[in-house]
Short mmCIF file of N, CA and C in Angstrom, two decimals:
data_model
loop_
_atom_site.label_atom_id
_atom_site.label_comp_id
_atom_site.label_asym_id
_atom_site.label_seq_id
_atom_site.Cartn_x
_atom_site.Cartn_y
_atom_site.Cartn_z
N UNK Z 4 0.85 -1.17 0.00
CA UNK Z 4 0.00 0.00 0.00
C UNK Z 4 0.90 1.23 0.00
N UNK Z 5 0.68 1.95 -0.73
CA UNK Z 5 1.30 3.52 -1.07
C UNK Z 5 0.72 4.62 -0.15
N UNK Z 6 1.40 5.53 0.38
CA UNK Z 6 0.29 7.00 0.71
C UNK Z 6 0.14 7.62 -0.37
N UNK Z 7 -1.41 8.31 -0.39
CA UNK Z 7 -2.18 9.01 -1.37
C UNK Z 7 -2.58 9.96 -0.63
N UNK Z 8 -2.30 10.59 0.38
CA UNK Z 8 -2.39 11.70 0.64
C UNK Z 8 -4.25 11.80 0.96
N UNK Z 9 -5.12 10.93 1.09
CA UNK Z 9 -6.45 11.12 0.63
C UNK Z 9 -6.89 10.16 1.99
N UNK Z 10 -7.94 10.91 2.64
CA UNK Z 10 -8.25 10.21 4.03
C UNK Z 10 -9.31 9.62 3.54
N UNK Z 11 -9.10 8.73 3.11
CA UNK Z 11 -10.43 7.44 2.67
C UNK Z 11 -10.70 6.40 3.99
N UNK Z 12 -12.06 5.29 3.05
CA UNK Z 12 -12.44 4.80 3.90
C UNK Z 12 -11.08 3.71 5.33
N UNK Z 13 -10.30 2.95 4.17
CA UNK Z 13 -8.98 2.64 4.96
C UNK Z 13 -8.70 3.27 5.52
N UNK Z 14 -7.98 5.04 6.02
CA UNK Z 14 -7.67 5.73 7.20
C UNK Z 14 -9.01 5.47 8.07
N UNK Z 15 -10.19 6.05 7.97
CA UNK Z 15 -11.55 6.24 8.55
C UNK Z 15 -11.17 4.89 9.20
N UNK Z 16 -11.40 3.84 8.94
CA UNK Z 16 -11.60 2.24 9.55
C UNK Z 16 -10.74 2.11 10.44
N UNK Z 17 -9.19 2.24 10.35
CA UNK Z 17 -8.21 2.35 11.23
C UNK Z 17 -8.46 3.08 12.21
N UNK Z 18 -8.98 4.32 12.54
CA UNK Z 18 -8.87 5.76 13.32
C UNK Z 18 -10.11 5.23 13.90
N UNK Z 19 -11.02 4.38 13.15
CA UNK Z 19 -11.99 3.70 14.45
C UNK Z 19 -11.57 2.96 15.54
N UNK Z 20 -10.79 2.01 14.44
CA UNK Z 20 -10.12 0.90 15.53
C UNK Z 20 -9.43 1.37 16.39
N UNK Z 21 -8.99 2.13 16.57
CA UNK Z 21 -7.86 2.66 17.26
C UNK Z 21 -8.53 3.35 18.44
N UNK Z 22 -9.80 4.24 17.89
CA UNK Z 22 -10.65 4.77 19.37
C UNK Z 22 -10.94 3.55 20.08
N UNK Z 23 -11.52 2.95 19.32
CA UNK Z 23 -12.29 1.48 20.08
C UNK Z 23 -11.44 0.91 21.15
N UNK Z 24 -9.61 0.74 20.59
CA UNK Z 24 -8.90 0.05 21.13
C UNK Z 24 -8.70 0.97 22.12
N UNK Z 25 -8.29 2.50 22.58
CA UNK Z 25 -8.51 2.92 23.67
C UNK Z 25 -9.34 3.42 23.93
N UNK Z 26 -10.66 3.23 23.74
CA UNK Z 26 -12.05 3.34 24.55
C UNK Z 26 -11.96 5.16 24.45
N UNK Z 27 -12.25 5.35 23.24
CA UNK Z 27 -12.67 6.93 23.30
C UNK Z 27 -13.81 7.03 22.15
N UNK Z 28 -14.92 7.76 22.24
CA UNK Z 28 -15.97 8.09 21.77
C UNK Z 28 -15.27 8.05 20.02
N UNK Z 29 -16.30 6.79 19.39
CA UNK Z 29 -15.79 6.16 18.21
C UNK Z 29 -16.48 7.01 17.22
N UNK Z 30 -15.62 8.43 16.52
CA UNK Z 30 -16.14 8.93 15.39
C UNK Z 30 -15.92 8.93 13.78
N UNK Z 31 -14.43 8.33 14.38
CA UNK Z 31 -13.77 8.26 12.89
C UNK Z 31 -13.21 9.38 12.46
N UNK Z 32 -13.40 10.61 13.18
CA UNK Z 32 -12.76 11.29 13.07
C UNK Z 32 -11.66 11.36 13.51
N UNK Z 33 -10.43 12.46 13.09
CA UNK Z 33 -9.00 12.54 14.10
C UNK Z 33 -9.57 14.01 14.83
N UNK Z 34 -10.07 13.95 16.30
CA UNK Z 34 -10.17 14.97 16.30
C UNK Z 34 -8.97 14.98 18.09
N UNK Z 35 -9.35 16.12 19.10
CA UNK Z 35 -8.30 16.22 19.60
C UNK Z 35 -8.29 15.25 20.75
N UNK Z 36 -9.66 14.56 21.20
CA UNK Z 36 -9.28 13.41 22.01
C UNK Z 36 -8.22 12.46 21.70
N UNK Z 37 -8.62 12.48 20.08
CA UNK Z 37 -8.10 10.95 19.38
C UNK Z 37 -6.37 11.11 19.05
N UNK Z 38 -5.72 12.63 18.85
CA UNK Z 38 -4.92 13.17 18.62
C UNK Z 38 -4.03 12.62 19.99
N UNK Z 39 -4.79 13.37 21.14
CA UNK Z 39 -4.06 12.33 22.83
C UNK Z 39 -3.64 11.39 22.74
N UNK Z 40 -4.60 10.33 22.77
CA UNK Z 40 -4.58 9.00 22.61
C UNK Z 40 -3.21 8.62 21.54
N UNK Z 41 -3.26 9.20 19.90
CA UNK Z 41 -1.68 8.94 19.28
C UNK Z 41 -1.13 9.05 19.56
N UNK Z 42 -0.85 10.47 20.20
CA UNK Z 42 0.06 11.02 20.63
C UNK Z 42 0.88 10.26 21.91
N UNK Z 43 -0.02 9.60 22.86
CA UNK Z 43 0.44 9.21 24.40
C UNK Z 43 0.59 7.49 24.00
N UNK Z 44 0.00 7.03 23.09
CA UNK Z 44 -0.15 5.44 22.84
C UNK Z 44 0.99 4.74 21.71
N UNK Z 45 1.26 5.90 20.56
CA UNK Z 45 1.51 5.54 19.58
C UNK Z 45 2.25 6.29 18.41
N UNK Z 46 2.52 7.71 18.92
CA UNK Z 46 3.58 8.18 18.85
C UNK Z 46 5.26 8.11 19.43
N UNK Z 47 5.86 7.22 19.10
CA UNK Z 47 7.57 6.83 19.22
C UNK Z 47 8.21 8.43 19.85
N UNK Z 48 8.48 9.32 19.25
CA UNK Z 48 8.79 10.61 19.42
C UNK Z 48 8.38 11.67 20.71
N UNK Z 49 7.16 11.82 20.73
CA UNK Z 49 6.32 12.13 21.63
C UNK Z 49 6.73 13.08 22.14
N UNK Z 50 6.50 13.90 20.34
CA UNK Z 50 6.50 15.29 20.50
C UNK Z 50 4.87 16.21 20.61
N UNK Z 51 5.18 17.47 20.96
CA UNK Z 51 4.36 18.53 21.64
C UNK Z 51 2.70 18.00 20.77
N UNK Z 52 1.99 18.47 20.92
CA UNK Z 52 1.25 18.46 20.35
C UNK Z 52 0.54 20.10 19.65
N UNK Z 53 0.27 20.03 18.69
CA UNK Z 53 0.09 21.45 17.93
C UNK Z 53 -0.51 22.55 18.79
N UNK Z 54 -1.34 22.16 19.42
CA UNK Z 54 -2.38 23.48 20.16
C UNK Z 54 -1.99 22.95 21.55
N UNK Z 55 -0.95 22.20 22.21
CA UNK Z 55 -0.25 22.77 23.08
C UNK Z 55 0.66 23.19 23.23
N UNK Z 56 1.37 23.47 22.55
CA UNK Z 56 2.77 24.30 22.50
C UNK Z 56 2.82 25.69 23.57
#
């Protein structure tokens, strides 16, 4: 699989699973709960996050 730059249903499906897997309100969206959760679960780096700087 290639990146296409294009948040299709494959991203959407993943970004579910991923709420599901840490139990946060399942929208499919990336919004800033779900952003935490990468950020604290699954980000290696675990750098700042944008709107906390």
């Amino acid at each position: 699989m290639s990146v296409d730059g294009v948040f299709g249903s494959i991203t959407e499906s993943a970004i579910r699973d991923l709420q599901k897997r840490y139990k946060v309100p399942v929208t499919g969206e990336v919004n800033p709960r779900t952003w935490e959760v990468l950020d604290m679960h699954e980000n290696p780096y675990r750098s700042p996050l944008p709107w906390k700087l």
